[in-house]
Amino acid sequence: PSRQHLIVFWIYGFVSVLVEGAFPLYCMSVSGGLGISEARVGAILSLAGTVINFCQFPVYMFLVNSLGLHKGMMLGSFVSVVLLAFIPLSVPLNEHTAHDDEQQLTASAFLFLVVVLAASRVFSSSVDASLLVSMHRTVFPSQRSTMNSLSALFASLGRAFGPLFAGSLVSHCFSIFPPRTGGIIIWIVLALCGVASCTVFITLINNNVDEGDSSDTAMTTTNSGHKGNKT
């Protein structure tokens, strides 16, 4: 189960990096996007980050207490990626702004983006936390540092190449398709990537829940045996 958990962690983390790279590019794109400045994008991300700080732990605890660790992960991963498909709705909400050098966001578009982005990241962070807890249950306590090192190593590779793929996706969609259509396709593609990662998630994790529980029992028995021998 450890290998399956690592694969899921890497794939899901890479999709999260794609979203983080594509969102500012989409917001700043004049044709097809919102055409707003970096300062406006920063304001959206700052307010969304504040909401995340207050909501991520209660949401995580609600999912775990209501559905359990693995089912909560699956639901959180699905919700976090499906919400991405609604981001293009911010464009019609922002159509009545003044067209000047630094286009202003309407209050409705601003709040809509904050809510969607914050909700997606709240569920995403709960998935990351649950994945780490679940990964630690698949190995002995003495091996958890190695597990963390492996997960961090490939996550850093994903953060290195993720912006490259995100920039390529945004540029190709806006150059091949009409601007408005290209903006919609960007988030459909990212949502489909997220759904694909959720499919891998369910296939690998759900099929190994019983095996992971058996491993937990075996490790507990082994640890008890070691303690008994020491005594």
CSV table of C-alpha atoms in Angstrom, one decimal:
chain,number,residue,atom,x,y,z
A,1,PRO,CA,0.0,0.0,0.0
A,2,SER,CA,2.9,2.4,0.6
A,3,ARG,CA,3.7,2.5,-3.1
A,4,GLN,CA,0.1,3.1,-4.1
A,5,HIS,CA,-0.2,6.0,-1.6
A,6,LEU,CA,3.0,7.6,-2.9
A,7,ILE,CA,1.8,7.4,-6.6
A,8,VAL,CA,-1.6,9.0,-5.6
A,9,PHE,CA,0.2,11.7,-3.6
A,10,TRP,CA,2.5,12.6,-6.6
A,11,ILE,CA,-0.3,12.6,-9.2
A,12,TYR,CA,-2.7,14.6,-7.1
A,13,GLY,CA,0.0,17.0,-6.1
A,14,PHE,CA,1.0,17.5,-9.8
A,15,VAL,CA,-2.6,18.4,-10.7
A,16,SER,CA,-2.7,20.9,-7.8
A,17,VAL,CA,0.5,22.6,-9.1
A,18,LEU,CA,-1.1,22.8,-12.6
A,19,VAL,CA,-4.1,24.7,-11.1
A,20,GLU,CA,-1.8,27.0,-9.2
A,21,GLY,CA,0.1,27.8,-12.3
A,22,ALA,CA,-2.8,28.2,-14.7
A,23,PHE,CA,-5.0,30.4,-12.5
A,24,PRO,CA,-2.9,33.6,-12.6
A,25,LEU,CA,-2.2,33.2,-16.3
A,26,TYR,CA,-5.9,32.9,-17.0
A,27,CYS,CA,-6.8,35.9,-14.8
A,28,MET,CA,-4.2,38.1,-16.5
A,29,SER,CA,-5.1,37.1,-20.1
A,30,VAL,CA,-6.8,39.9,-21.9
A,31,SER,CA,-8.3,37.7,-24.6
A,32,GLY,CA,-10.4,34.9,-23.2
A,33,GLY,CA,-9.5,35.6,-19.5
A,34,LEU,CA,-10.3,38.3,-17.1
A,35,GLY,CA,-7.6,40.7,-18.2
A,36,ILE,CA,-6.8,41.9,-14.6
A,37,SER,CA,-3.5,42.9,-13.2
A,38,GLU,CA,-1.1,41.0,-10.9
A,39,ALA,CA,-2.3,43.1,-8.0
A,40,ARG,CA,-5.9,41.9,-8.5
A,41,VAL,CA,-4.8,38.3,-8.8
A,42,GLY,CA,-2.9,38.7,-5.5
A,43,ALA,CA,-5.9,40.1,-3.8
A,44,ILE,CA,-8.0,37.1,-4.8
A,45,LEU,CA,-5.3,34.7,-3.7
A,46,SER,CA,-4.8,36.6,-0.4
A,47,LEU,CA,-8.5,36.5,0.6
A,48,ALA,CA,-8.9,32.9,-0.6
A,49,GLY,CA,-5.8,32.0,1.6
A,50,THR,CA,-7.4,33.7,4.6
A,51,VAL,CA,-10.6,31.7,4.1
A,52,ILE,CA,-8.5,28.5,3.7
A,53,ASN,CA,-6.7,29.1,7.0
A,54,PHE,CA,-10.0,29.2,8.9
A,55,CYS,CA,-11.8,26.5,7.1
A,56,GLN,CA,-9.4,23.7,6.3
A,57,PHE,CA,-9.2,22.1,9.7
A,58,PRO,CA,-13.0,22.1,10.4
A,59,VAL,CA,-13.6,20.6,6.9
A,60,TYR,CA,-10.9,18.0,7.4
A,61,MET,CA,-12.3,16.9,10.8
A,62,PHE,CA,-15.9,16.9,9.4
A,63,LEU,CA,-14.9,14.6,6.5
A,64,VAL,CA,-12.9,12.2,8.7
A,65,ASN,CA,-15.5,12.0,11.4
A,66,SER,CA,-18.4,11.7,9.0
A,67,LEU,CA,-17.0,9.4,6.3
A,68,GLY,CA,-13.7,8.1,7.6
A,69,LEU,CA,-10.2,8.7,6.4
A,70,HIS,CA,-10.3,7.0,3.0
A,71,LYS,CA,-13.9,7.9,1.9
A,72,GLY,CA,-13.2,11.5,3.1
A,73,MET,CA,-10.1,11.6,0.9
A,74,MET,CA,-12.1,10.4,-2.2
A,75,LEU,CA,-14.9,12.9,-1.7
A,76,GLY,CA,-12.5,15.7,-1.1
A,77,SER,CA,-10.4,14.9,-4.1
A,78,PHE,CA,-13.5,14.8,-6.4
A,79,VAL,CA,-15.0,18.0,-5.0
A,80,SER,CA,-11.7,19.9,-5.2
A,81,VAL,CA,-11.3,19.2,-9.0
A,82,VAL,CA,-15.0,19.5,-10.1
A,83,LEU,CA,-15.1,23.1,-8.7
A,84,LEU,CA,-12.4,24.1,-11.2
A,85,ALA,CA,-14.9,23.7,-14.1
A,86,PHE,CA,-16.9,26.7,-12.7
A,87,ILE,CA,-14.0,29.2,-12.9
A,88,PRO,CA,-14.9,30.4,-16.4
A,89,LEU,CA,-18.2,31.6,-15.1
A,90,SER,CA,-16.3,34.5,-13.7
A,91,VAL,CA,-16.0,36.0,-17.1
A,92,PRO,CA,-19.7,36.8,-17.7
A,93,LEU,CA,-19.9,38.0,-14.1
A,94,ASN,CA,-17.1,40.5,-15.0
A,95,GLU,CA,-18.4,41.8,-18.3
A,96,HIS,CA,-19.7,45.1,-17.0
A,97,THR,CA,-16.4,46.5,-15.8
A,98,ALA,CA,-14.7,49.5,-17.4
A,99,HIS,CA,-12.2,48.6,-20.1
A,100,ASP,CA,-9.1,50.5,-19.2
A,101,ASP,CA,-5.4,49.7,-18.8
A,102,GLU,CA,-6.0,47.9,-15.5
A,103,GLN,CA,-9.4,46.3,-15.7
A,104,GLN,CA,-11.3,46.2,-12.5
A,105,LEU,CA,-13.2,43.2,-11.2
A,106,THR,CA,-16.8,43.4,-10.3
A,107,ALA,CA,-17.6,42.5,-6.7
A,108,SER,CA,-19.6,39.5,-7.9
A,109,ALA,CA,-16.7,38.1,-10.0
A,110,PHE,CA,-14.2,38.8,-7.2
A,111,LEU,CA,-16.3,37.0,-4.5
A,112,PHE,CA,-17.1,34.2,-6.9
A,113,LEU,CA,-13.4,33.5,-7.6
A,114,VAL,CA,-12.5,33.7,-3.9
A,115,VAL,CA,-15.3,31.2,-3.0
A,116,VAL,CA,-14.5,28.7,-5.7
A,117,LEU,CA,-10.7,28.9,-5.3
A,118,ALA,CA,-10.9,28.7,-1.5
A,119,ALA,CA,-13.4,25.8,-1.5
A,120,SER,CA,-11.3,23.9,-4.0
A,121,ARG,CA,-8.1,24.4,-1.9
A,122,VAL,CA,-9.8,23.6,1.4
A,123,PHE,CA,-10.8,20.2,0.1
A,124,SER,CA,-7.4,19.8,-1.6
A,125,SER,CA,-5.6,20.5,1.7
A,126,SER,CA,-7.8,18.0,3.5
A,127,VAL,CA,-6.9,15.4,0.9
A,128,ASP,CA,-3.2,16.1,1.4
A,129,ALA,CA,-3.5,15.8,5.2
A,130,SER,CA,-5.4,12.6,5.0
A,131,LEU,CA,-3.0,11.1,2.5
A,132,LEU,CA,-0.1,11.8,4.8
A,133,VAL,CA,-1.9,10.2,7.7
A,134,SER,CA,-2.8,7.2,5.6
A,135,MET,CA,0.8,6.9,4.2
A,136,HIS,CA,2.2,6.8,7.7
A,137,ARG,CA,-0.1,4.0,8.6
A,138,THR,CA,1.4,1.8,5.9
A,139,VAL,CA,4.9,1.7,7.3
A,140,PHE,CA,6.7,1.2,10.6
A,141,PRO,CA,7.3,4.4,12.6
A,142,SER,CA,11.0,4.1,12.0
A,143,GLN,CA,10.4,4.2,8.2
A,144,ARG,CA,8.2,7.3,8.2
A,145,SER,CA,11.1,9.7,7.6
A,146,THR,CA,12.0,7.8,4.5
A,147,MET,CA,8.4,7.9,3.3
A,148,ASN,CA,8.3,11.7,3.9
A,149,SER,CA,11.6,12.1,2.0
A,150,LEU,CA,10.3,10.2,-1.0
A,151,SER,CA,7.0,12.1,-1.1
A,152,ALA,CA,8.8,15.4,-0.8
A,153,LEU,CA,11.3,14.5,-3.5
A,154,PHE,CA,8.8,13.8,-6.3
A,155,ALA,CA,6.5,16.6,-5.1
A,156,SER,CA,9.4,19.0,-5.7
A,157,LEU,CA,9.8,17.6,-9.2
A,158,GLY,CA,6.1,18.2,-9.8
A,159,ARG,CA,6.5,21.8,-8.6
A,160,ALA,CA,9.4,22.3,-11.0
A,161,PHE,CA,7.6,21.0,-14.1
A,162,GLY,CA,4.0,21.9,-13.2
A,163,PRO,CA,4.2,25.6,-14.2
A,164,LEU,CA,5.8,24.6,-17.5
A,165,PHE,CA,2.9,22.3,-18.4
A,166,ALA,CA,0.4,24.9,-17.1
A,167,GLY,CA,1.9,27.7,-19.2
A,168,SER,CA,1.9,25.5,-22.2
A,169,LEU,CA,-1.7,24.5,-21.7
A,170,VAL,CA,-2.9,28.1,-21.4
A,171,SER,CA,-0.9,29.4,-24.4
A,172,HIS,CA,-2.0,26.5,-26.7
A,173,CYS,CA,-5.7,26.8,-25.7
A,174,PHE,CA,-5.7,30.6,-26.4
A,175,SER,CA,-3.8,30.2,-29.6
A,176,ILE,CA,-5.7,27.3,-31.1
A,177,PHE,CA,-9.3,28.1,-30.0
A,178,PRO,CA,-11.3,31.3,-29.9
A,179,PRO,CA,-10.5,33.3,-26.8
A,180,ARG,CA,-13.6,32.6,-24.8
A,181,THR,CA,-13.7,28.9,-25.9
A,182,GLY,CA,-10.0,28.5,-25.1
A,183,GLY,CA,-10.6,29.8,-21.6
A,184,ILE,CA,-13.3,27.3,-21.0
A,185,ILE,CA,-11.2,24.4,-22.4
A,186,ILE,CA,-8.3,25.3,-20.0
A,187,TRP,CA,-10.5,24.6,-17.0
A,188,ILE,CA,-12.2,21.6,-18.5
A,189,VAL,CA,-8.9,20.0,-19.2
A,190,LEU,CA,-7.7,20.7,-15.7
A,191,ALA,CA,-10.9,19.3,-14.2
A,192,LEU,CA,-10.6,16.2,-16.4
A,193,CYS,CA,-7.0,15.8,-15.2
A,194,GLY,CA,-8.3,16.0,-11.7
A,195,VAL,CA,-11.0,13.5,-12.4
A,196,ALA,CA,-8.4,11.2,-13.8
A,197,SER,CA,-6.3,11.5,-10.7
A,198,CYS,CA,-9.4,10.8,-8.6
A,199,THR,CA,-10.0,7.6,-10.7
A,200,VAL,CA,-6.4,6.5,-9.9
A,201,PHE,CA,-7.0,7.6,-6.3
A,202,ILE,CA,-10.1,5.3,-6.0
A,203,THR,CA,-8.5,2.4,-7.9
A,204,LEU,CA,-5.3,2.3,-5.9
A,205,ILE,CA,-6.4,3.4,-2.5
A,206,ASN,CA,-9.8,1.7,-2.2
A,207,ASN,CA,-8.4,-1.6,-3.4
A,208,ASN,CA,-5.7,-1.5,-0.7
A,209,VAL,CA,-7.7,-0.4,2.3
A,210,ASP,CA,-8.1,-3.9,3.6
A,211,GLU,CA,-4.5,-4.7,2.9
A,212,GLY,CA,-3.4,-1.5,4.7
A,213,ASP,CA,-5.5,-2.4,7.7
A,214,SER,CA,-3.9,-5.8,7.7
A,215,SER,CA,-0.5,-4.1,7.6
A,216,ASP,CA,-1.5,-1.9,10.6
A,217,THR,CA,-2.5,-5.0,12.5
A,218,ALA,CA,0.7,-6.8,11.6
A,219,MET,CA,2.9,-3.8,12.6
A,220,THR,CA,1.0,-3.5,15.9
A,221,THR,CA,1.5,-7.2,16.6
A,222,THR,CA,5.2,-6.9,15.7
A,223,ASN,CA,5.7,-3.9,17.9
A,224,SER,CA,4.0,-5.6,20.7
A,225,GLY,CA,6.2,-8.7,20.2
A,226,HIS,CA,9.3,-6.5,20.3
A,227,LYS,CA,8.2,-4.9,23.5
A,228,GLY,CA,7.5,-8.3,25.0
A,229,ASN,CA,10.9,-9.5,24.0
A,230,LYS,CA,12.6,-6.5,25.6
A,231,THR,CA,10.6,-7.1,28.8
